[in-house]
Coordinates of C-alpha atoms and ligand atoms in Angstrom, one line a residue:
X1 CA 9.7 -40.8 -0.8
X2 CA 11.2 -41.0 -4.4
X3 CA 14.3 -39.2 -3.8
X4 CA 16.4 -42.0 -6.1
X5 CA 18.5 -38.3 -6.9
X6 CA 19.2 -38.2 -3.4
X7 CA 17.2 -34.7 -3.6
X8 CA 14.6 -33.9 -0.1
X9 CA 11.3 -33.6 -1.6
X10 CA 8.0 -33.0 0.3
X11 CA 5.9 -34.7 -2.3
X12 CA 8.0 -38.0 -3.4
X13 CA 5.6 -41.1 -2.6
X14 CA 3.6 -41.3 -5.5
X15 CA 5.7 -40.3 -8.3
X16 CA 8.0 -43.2 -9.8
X17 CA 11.1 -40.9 -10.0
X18 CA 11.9 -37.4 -10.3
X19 CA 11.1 -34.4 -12.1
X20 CA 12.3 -33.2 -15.4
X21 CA 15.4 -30.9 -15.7
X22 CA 13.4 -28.5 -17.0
X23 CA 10.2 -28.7 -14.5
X24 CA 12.9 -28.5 -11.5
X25 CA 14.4 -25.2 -13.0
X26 CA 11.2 -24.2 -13.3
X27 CA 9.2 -24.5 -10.6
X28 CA 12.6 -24.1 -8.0
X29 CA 11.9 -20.5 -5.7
X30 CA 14.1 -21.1 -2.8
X31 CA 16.7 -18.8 -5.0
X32 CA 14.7 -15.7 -4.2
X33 CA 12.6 -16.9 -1.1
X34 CA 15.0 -18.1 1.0
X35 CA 14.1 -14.5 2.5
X36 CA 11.2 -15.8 4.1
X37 CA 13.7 -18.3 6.2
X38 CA 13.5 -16.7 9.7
X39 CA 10.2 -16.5 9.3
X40 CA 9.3 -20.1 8.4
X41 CA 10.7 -21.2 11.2
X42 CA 9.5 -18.9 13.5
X43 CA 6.0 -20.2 12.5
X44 CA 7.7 -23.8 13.1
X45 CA 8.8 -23.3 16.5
X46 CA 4.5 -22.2 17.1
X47 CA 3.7 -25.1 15.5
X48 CA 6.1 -27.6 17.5
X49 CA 4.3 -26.1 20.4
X50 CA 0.9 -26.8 19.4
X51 CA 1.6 -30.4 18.3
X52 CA 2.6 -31.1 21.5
X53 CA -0.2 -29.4 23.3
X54 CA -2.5 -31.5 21.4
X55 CA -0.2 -34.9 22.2
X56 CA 1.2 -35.1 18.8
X57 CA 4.6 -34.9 20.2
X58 CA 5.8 -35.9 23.6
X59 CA 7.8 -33.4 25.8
X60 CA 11.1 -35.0 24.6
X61 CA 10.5 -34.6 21.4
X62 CA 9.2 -31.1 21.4
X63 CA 12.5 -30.5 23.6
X64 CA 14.5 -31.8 20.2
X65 CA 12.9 -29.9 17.9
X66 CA 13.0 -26.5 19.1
X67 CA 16.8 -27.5 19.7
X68 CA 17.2 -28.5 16.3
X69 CA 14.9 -25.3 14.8
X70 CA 17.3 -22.8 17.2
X71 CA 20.4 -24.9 16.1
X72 CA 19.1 -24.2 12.3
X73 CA 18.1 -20.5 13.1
X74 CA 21.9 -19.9 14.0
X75 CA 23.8 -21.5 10.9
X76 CA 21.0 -20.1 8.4
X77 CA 22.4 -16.6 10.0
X78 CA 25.6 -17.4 10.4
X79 CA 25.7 -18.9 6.5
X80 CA 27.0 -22.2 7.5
X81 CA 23.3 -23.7 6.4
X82 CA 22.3 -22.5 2.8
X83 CA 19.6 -23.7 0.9
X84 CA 20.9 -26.0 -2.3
X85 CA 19.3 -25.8 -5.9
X86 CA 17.6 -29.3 -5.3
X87 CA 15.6 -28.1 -2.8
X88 CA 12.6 -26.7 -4.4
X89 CA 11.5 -23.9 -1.7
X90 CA 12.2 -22.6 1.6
X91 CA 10.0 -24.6 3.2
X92 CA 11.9 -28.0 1.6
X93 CA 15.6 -26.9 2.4
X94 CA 14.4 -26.1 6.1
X95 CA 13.1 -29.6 6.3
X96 CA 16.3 -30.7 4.9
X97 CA 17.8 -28.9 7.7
X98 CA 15.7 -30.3 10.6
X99 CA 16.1 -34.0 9.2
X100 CA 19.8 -33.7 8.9
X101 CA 19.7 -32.9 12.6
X102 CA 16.9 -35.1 14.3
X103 CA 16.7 -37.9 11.5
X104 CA 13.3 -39.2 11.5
X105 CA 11.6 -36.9 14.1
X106 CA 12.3 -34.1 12.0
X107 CA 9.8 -35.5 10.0
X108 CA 6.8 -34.8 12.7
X109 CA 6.3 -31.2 11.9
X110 CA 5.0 -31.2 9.2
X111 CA 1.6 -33.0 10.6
X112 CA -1.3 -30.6 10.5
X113 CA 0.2 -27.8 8.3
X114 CA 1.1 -27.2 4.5
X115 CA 2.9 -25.2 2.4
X116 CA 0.0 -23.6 1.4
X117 CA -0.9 -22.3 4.8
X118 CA 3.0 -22.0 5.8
X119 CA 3.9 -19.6 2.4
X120 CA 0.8 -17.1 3.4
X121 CA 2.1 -17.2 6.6
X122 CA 6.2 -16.6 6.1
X123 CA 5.1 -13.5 3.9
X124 CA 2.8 -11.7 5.5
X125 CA 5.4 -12.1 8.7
X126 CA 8.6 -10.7 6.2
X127 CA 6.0 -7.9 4.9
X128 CA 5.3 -6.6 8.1
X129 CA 8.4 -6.8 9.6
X130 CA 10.0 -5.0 6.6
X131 CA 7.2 -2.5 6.5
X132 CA 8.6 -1.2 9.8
X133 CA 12.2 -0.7 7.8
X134 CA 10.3 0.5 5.6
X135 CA 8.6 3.4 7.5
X136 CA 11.8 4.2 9.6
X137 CA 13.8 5.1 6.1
X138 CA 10.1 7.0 5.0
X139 CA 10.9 9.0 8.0
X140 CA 14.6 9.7 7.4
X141 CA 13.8 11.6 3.9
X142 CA 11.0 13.2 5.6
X143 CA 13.0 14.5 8.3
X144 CA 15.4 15.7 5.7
X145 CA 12.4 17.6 3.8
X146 CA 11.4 19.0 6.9
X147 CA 14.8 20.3 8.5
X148 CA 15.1 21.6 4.9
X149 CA 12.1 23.0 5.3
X150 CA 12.8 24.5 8.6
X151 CA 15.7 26.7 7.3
X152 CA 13.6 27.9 4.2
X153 CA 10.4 29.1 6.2
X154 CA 10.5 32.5 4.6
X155 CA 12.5 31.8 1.5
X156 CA 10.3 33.3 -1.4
X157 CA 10.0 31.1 -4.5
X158 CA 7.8 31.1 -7.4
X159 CA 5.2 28.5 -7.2
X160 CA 4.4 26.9 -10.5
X161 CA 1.1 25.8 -12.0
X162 CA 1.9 23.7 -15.6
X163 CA 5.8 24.7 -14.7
X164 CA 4.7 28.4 -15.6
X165 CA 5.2 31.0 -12.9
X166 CA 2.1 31.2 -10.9
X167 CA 2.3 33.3 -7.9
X168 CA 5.1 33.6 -4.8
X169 CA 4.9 30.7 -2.3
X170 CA 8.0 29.7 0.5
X171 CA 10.7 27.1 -0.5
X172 CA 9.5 25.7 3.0
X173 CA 5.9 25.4 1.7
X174 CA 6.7 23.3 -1.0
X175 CA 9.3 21.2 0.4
X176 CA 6.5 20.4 2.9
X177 CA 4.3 19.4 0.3
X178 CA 6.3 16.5 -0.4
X179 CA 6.3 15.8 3.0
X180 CA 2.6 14.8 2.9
X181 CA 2.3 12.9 0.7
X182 CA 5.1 10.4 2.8
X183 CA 2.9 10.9 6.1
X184 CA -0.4 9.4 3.9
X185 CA 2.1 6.7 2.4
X186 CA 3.2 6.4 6.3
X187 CA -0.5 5.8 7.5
X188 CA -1.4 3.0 4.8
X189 CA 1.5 1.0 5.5
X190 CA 0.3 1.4 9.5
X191 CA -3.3 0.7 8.0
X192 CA -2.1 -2.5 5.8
X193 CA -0.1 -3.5 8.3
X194 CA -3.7 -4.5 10.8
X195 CA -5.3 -6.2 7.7
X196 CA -2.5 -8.1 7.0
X197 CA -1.9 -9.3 11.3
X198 CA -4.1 -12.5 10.0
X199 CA -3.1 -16.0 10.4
X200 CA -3.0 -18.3 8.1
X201 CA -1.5 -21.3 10.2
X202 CA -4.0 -24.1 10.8
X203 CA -5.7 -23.8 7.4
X204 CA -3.5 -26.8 6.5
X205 CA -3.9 -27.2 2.3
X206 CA -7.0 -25.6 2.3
X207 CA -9.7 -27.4 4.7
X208 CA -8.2 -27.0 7.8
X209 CA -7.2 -29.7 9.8
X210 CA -8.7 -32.9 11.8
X211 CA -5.7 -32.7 14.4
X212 CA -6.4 -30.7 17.6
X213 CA -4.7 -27.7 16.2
X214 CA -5.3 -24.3 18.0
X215 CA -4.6 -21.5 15.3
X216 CA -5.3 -18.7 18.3
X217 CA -2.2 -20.0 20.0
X218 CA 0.3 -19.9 16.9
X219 CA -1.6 -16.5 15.7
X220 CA -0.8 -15.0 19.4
X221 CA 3.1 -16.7 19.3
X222 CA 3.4 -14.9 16.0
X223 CA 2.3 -11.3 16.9
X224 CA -1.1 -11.8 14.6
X225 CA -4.0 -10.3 15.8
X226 CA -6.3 -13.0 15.2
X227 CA -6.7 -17.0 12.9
X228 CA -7.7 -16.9 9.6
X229 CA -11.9 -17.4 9.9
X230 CA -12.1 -19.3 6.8
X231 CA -8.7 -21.7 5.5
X232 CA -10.1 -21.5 2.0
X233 CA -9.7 -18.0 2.1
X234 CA -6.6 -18.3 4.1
X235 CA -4.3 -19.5 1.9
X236 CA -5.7 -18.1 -1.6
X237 CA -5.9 -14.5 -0.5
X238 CA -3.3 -12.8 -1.4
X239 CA -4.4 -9.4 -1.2
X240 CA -2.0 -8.5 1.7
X241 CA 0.5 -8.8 -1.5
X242 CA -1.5 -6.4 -4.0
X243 CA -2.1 -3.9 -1.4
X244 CA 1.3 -3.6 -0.2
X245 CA 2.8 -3.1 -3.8
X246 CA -0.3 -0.5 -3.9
X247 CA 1.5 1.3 -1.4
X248 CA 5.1 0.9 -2.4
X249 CA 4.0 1.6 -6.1
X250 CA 2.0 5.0 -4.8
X251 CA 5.8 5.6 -2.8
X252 CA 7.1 5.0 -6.1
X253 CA 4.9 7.9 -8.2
X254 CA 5.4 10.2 -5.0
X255 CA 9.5 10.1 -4.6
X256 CA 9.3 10.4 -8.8
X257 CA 7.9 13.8 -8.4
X258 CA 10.3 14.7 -5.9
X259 CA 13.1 13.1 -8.0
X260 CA 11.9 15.4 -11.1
X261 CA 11.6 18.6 -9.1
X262 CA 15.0 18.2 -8.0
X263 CA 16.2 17.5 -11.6
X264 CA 14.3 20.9 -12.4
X265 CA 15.7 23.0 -9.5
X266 CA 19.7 21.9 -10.1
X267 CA 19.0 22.6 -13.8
X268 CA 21.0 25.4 -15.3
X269 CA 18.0 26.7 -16.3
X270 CA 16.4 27.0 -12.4
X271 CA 20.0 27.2 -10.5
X272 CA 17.8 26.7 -7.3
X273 CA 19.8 24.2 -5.7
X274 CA 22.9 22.6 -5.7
X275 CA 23.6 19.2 -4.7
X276 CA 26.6 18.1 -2.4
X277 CA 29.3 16.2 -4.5
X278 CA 28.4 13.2 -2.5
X279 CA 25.5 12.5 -3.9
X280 CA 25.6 13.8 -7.4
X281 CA 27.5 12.4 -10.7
X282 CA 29.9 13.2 -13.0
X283 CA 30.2 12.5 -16.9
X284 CA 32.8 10.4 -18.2
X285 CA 33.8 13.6 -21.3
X286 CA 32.1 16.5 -19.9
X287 CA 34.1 17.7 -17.3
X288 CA 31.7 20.2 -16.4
X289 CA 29.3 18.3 -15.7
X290 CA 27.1 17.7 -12.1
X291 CA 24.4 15.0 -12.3
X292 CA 21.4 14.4 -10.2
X293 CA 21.3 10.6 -10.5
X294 CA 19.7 10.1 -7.4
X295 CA 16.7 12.2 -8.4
X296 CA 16.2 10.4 -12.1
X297 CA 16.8 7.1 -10.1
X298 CA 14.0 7.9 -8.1
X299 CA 12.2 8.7 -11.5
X300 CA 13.1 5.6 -13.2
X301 CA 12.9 3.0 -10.3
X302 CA 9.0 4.1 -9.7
X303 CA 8.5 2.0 -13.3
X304 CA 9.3 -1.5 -12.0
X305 CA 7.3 -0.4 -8.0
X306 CA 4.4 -0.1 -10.4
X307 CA 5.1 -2.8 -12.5
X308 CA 5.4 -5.2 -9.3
X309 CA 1.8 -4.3 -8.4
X310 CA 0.3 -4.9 -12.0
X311 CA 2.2 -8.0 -12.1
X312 CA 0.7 -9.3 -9.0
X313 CA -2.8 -7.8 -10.2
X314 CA -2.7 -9.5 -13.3
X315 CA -1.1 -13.0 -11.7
X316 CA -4.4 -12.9 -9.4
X317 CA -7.1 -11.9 -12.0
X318 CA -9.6 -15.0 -12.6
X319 CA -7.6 -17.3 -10.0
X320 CA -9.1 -20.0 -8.9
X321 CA -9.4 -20.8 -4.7
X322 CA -7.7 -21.7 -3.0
X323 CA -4.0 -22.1 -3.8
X324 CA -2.6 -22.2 -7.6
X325 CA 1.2 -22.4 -8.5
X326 CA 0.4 -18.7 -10.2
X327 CA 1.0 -17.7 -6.7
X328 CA 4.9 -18.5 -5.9
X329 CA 5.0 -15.2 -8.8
X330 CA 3.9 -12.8 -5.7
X331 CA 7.0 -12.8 -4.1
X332 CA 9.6 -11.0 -6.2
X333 CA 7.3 -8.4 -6.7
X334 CA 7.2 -7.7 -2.9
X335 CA 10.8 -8.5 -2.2
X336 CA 12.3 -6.5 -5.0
X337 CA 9.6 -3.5 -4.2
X338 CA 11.2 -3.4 -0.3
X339 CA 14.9 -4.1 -2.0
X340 CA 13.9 -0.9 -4.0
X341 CA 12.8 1.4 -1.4
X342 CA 15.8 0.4 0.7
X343 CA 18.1 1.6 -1.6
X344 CA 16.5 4.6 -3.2
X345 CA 15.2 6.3 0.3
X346 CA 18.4 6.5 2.4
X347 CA 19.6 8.1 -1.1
X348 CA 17.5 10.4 -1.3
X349 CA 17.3 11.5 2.4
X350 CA 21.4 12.0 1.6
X351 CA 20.9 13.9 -1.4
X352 CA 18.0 16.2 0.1
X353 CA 19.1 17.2 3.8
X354 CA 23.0 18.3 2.4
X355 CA 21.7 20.0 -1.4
X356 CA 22.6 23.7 -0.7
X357 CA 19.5 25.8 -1.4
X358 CA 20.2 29.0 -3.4
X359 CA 17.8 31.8 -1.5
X360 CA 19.3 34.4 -4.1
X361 CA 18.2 32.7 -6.7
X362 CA 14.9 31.6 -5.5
X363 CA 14.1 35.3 -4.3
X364 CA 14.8 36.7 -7.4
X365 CA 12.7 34.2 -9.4
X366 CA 10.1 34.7 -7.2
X367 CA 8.2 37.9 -9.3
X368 CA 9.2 37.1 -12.4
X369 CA 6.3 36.1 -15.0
X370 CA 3.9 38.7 -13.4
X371 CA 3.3 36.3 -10.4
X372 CA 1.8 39.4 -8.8
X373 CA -1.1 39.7 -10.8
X374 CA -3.6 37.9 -8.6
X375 CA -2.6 40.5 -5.8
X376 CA -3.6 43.3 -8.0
X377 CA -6.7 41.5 -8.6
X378 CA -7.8 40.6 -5.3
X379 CA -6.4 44.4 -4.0
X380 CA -9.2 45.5 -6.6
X381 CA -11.8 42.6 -5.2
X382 CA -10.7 44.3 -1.7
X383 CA -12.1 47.4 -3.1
X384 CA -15.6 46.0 -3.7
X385 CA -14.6 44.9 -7.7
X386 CA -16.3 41.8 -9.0
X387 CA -13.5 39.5 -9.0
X388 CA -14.6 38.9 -12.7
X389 CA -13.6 42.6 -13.3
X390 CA -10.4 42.6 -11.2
X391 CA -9.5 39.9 -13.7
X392 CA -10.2 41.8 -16.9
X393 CA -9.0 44.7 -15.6
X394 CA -5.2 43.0 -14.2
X395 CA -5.3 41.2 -17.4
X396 CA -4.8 44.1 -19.3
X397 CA -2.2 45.9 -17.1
X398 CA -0.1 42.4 -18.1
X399 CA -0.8 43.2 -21.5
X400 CA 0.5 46.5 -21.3
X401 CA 3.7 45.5 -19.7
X402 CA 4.0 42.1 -22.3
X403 CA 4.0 45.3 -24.7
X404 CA 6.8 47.7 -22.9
X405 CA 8.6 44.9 -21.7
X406 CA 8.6 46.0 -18.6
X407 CA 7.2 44.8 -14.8
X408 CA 4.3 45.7 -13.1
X409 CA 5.8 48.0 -10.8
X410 CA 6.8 50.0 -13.3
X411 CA 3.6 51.5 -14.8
X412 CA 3.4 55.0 -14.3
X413 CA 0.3 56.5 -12.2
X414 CA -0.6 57.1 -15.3
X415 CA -0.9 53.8 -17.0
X416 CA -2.7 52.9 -14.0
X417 CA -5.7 55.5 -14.2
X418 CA -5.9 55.0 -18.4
X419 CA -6.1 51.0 -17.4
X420 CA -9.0 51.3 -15.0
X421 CA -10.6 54.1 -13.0
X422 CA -10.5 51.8 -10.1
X423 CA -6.9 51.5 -9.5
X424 CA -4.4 54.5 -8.2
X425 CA -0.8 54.7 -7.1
X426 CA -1.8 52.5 -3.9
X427 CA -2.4 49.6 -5.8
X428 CA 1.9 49.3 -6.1
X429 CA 1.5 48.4 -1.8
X430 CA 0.7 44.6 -2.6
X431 CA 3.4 44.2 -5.7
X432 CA 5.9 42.9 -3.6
X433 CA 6.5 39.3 -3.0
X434 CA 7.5 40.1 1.0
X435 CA 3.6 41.7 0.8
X436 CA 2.3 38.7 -0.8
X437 CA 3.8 36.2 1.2
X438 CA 2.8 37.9 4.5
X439 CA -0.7 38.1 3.3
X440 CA -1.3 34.7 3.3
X441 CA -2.1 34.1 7.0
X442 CA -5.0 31.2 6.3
X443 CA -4.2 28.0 7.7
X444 CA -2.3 26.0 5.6
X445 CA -1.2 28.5 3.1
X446 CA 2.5 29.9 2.1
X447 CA 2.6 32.3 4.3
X448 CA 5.5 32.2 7.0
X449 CA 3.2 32.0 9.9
X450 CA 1.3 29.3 8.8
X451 CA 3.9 27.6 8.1
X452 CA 5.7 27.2 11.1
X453 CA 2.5 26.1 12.3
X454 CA 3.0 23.4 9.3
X455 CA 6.5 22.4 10.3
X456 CA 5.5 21.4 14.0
X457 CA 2.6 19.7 13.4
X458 CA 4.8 17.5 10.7
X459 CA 7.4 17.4 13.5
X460 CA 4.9 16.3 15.7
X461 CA 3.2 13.6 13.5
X462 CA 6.8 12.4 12.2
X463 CA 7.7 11.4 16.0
X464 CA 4.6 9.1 16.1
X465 CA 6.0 7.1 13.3
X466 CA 9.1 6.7 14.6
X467 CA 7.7 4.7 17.4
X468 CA 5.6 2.3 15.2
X469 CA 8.6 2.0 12.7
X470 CA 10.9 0.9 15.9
X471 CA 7.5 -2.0 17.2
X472 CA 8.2 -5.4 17.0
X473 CA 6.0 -7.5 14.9
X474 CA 7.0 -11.1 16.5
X475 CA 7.5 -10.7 20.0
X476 CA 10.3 -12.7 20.8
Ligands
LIG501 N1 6.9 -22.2 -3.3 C1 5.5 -22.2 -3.2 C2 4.9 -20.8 -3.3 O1 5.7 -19.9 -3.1 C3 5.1 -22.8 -1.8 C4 3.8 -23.4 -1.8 C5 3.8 -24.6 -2.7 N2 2.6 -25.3 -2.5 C6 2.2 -26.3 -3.3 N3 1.2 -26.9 -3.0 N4 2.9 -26.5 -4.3 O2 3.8 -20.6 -3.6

């Protein structure tokens, strides 16, 4: 190897020195995947056992390497082996490692593998053993929506179609309805999670390998479900990549519109909520002054959880096969996407299980903006009115009050009867919100009844997921 700079390199022999300054700054990763350590040599210690199953390494040696691969395992985590700037990648400092301890027999491993095949590998192992993290801490702000939830069964509030009073739903309602959109999140990350079980080990560069490999072994050591069928495909694809940002990025858009409801609720404006002093800020001149941070974090941060996933897009678009240096870009995307998520979603749960709800404020909210009018029209409809009619007809008693400035309920029996010969005094029965709310019984509606039946079937689904989040993706 040319390593006259004293630099490992897994590519020396047929270059007369070393690179450029500036191709070396370049083209170095091991600064952000490093990450994928623990995971590279987890796929070496399957390897070392496969080598020597085919007679590629004798029992003694195999005996020395996966001493030497533990041995590098413990002072990577204990941070007494770090990667230096010379070494281009992961995969080159770990080398590094194993030849400082075995000399030249470190240099065995790397028969019958390549990066190429080793980089799919490490990343689809870090992405699905993050995903778990990543579900458990989906689970923690969903729990905190649903115990939320739990205490506001029968808390009237006025739903809101275009943010303009529509009609009377529950707080618990709604704050379940950002609850289901985590669950879907929740089952694509479990559905990526079995396309992505794929190994790529034994695909070598790109053509596989003429050594008596056997990819089902190192697939079953590292918790895959099954070898790649086809190496060229094995160590281009990256759409394990694109379709975990897709996920993260839609986790992104959905904790955005949580983030900007809660900026709407604490508004002075709404007064619905109140957040604990834990986990709101402060202004540096206006004293007065209670920030939801959290909440426009969760906002701003979906920007760059999208961004990662049209970066990745865009860096695959019109690639070549098999492997092309484009794709060392997929990785920051990915790591700073779970970096993301692990900060913002413990926040959030925080900020969303201690906010105080304000019931008096909600309940009184709940009629304003003649949010009763579709009661009136479907009381009418109840009376055998074309619906088309009830409209008209409930369209001008709004009118009228628009005009008076007054509420619904307080049309005289008069106004009624000059309005429409259908209604009468009876008619006032359904302008209550308590009336409204009860009368939505249908499943999944914002009636109390259904849902508490809402609740514990979220309950229900949210303890499924806290099983897979706990599963072990290498069994070790
Ligand atoms: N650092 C590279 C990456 O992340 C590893 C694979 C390099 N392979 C190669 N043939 N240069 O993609």
């Amino acid at each position: 190897m040319a390593e006259s700079d004293g630099a490992t390199r897994l590519w020396g022999g047929r270059f007369a020195g070393g690179p450029a300054e500036a191709l070396a700054r370049l083209s170095v990763s091991v600064q952000f995947d490093w990450r994928l350590a623990p995971y590279d040599l987890l796929a070496s210690r399957a390897h070392a056992r496969v080598l020597a199953g085919a007679g590629l390494l004798d029992p003694d040696e195999l005996g020395q390497i996966l001493a030497a691969l533990d041995d590098l395992d413990s002072a990577c985590a204990a941070g007494q082996f770090r990667p230096v700037i010379e070494d281009e990648d992961v995969h080159t400092a770990l080398e590094r490692g194993l030849l400082e301890r075995l000399g030249a027999l470190g240099g065995k491993l790397r028969a019958g593998r390549s990066r190429n095949d080793q980089v799919a590998t490490d990343l689809r192992l870090y992405l699905r053993d993050h995903a778990r993290g990543l579900a458990v801490a989906m689970v923690e702000l969903a729990d905190a929506l649903t115990e939320q939830a739990a205490r506001n069964v029968d808390t009237p509030a006025p739903g809101l179609t275009h943010v303009q009073h529509a009609q009377p739903v529950t707080f618990g309602h709604w704050l379940l309805a950002h609850v289901h959109p985590l669950l879907r999140d929740l089952d694509r990350l479990r559905d990526w999670d079995a396309r992505a079980a794929i190994s790529p080990l034994g695909s070598g560069a790109l053509a596989g390998s003429s050594l008596p490999l056997d990819p089902a072994a190192v697939a079953k050591e590292l918790g895959f479900t099954a070898p790649a069928a086809n190496s060229m495909d094995a160590v281009a694809d990256r759409d394990f990549v694109a379709e975990f940002l897709f996920v993260t990025a839609l986790i992104g858009v959905h904790l955005s519109r949580l983030g900007e409801e809660v900026v709407l609720w604490t508004s002075t404006e709404f007064g619905w909520v109140e957040l604990d002093d834990a986990f709101a800020t402060g202004s540096s001149i206006m004293p007065q002054k209670k920030n939801a941070d959290i909440a426009e974090l969760a906002r701003g941060k979906s920007g760059r959880l999208v961004g990662g996933l049209v970066a990745v897009l865009t860096m695959l678009k019109g690639l070549p096969l098999t492997y092309d240096r484009d794709m060392q870009e997929d990785k920051e995307p990915a790591f700073d996407a779970i970096e993301t998520l692990g900060l913002l979603l413990p926040a959030l749960a925080g900020m969303i299980s201690t906010m105080t709800v304000r019931v008096d404020r909600l309940t009184e909210a709940a009629p304003v903006g003649f949010s009763l009018a579709t009661e009136v029209a479907d009381w009418l409809v109840r009376r055998g009115v074309p619906f088309r009619e009830a409209h008209e007809i409930t369209g001008q008693l709004v009118a009228l009050c628009s005009v008076r400035g007054c509420e619904l309920e307080d049309l005289t029996d008069d106004d009624l009867k000059t309005v429409s010969g259908h209604l009468d005094p009876s008619v006032r029965e359904v302008l209550s919100v308590q009336s409204a709310l009860a009368s939505r019984t249908t499943p999944g509606s914002t009636g109390p009844g259904p849902v508490a039946d809402q609740l514990a079937l979220v309950q229900h689904r949210l303890d499924s997921w806290r099983e897979w989040a706990v599963e072990k993706v290498v069994p070790r």
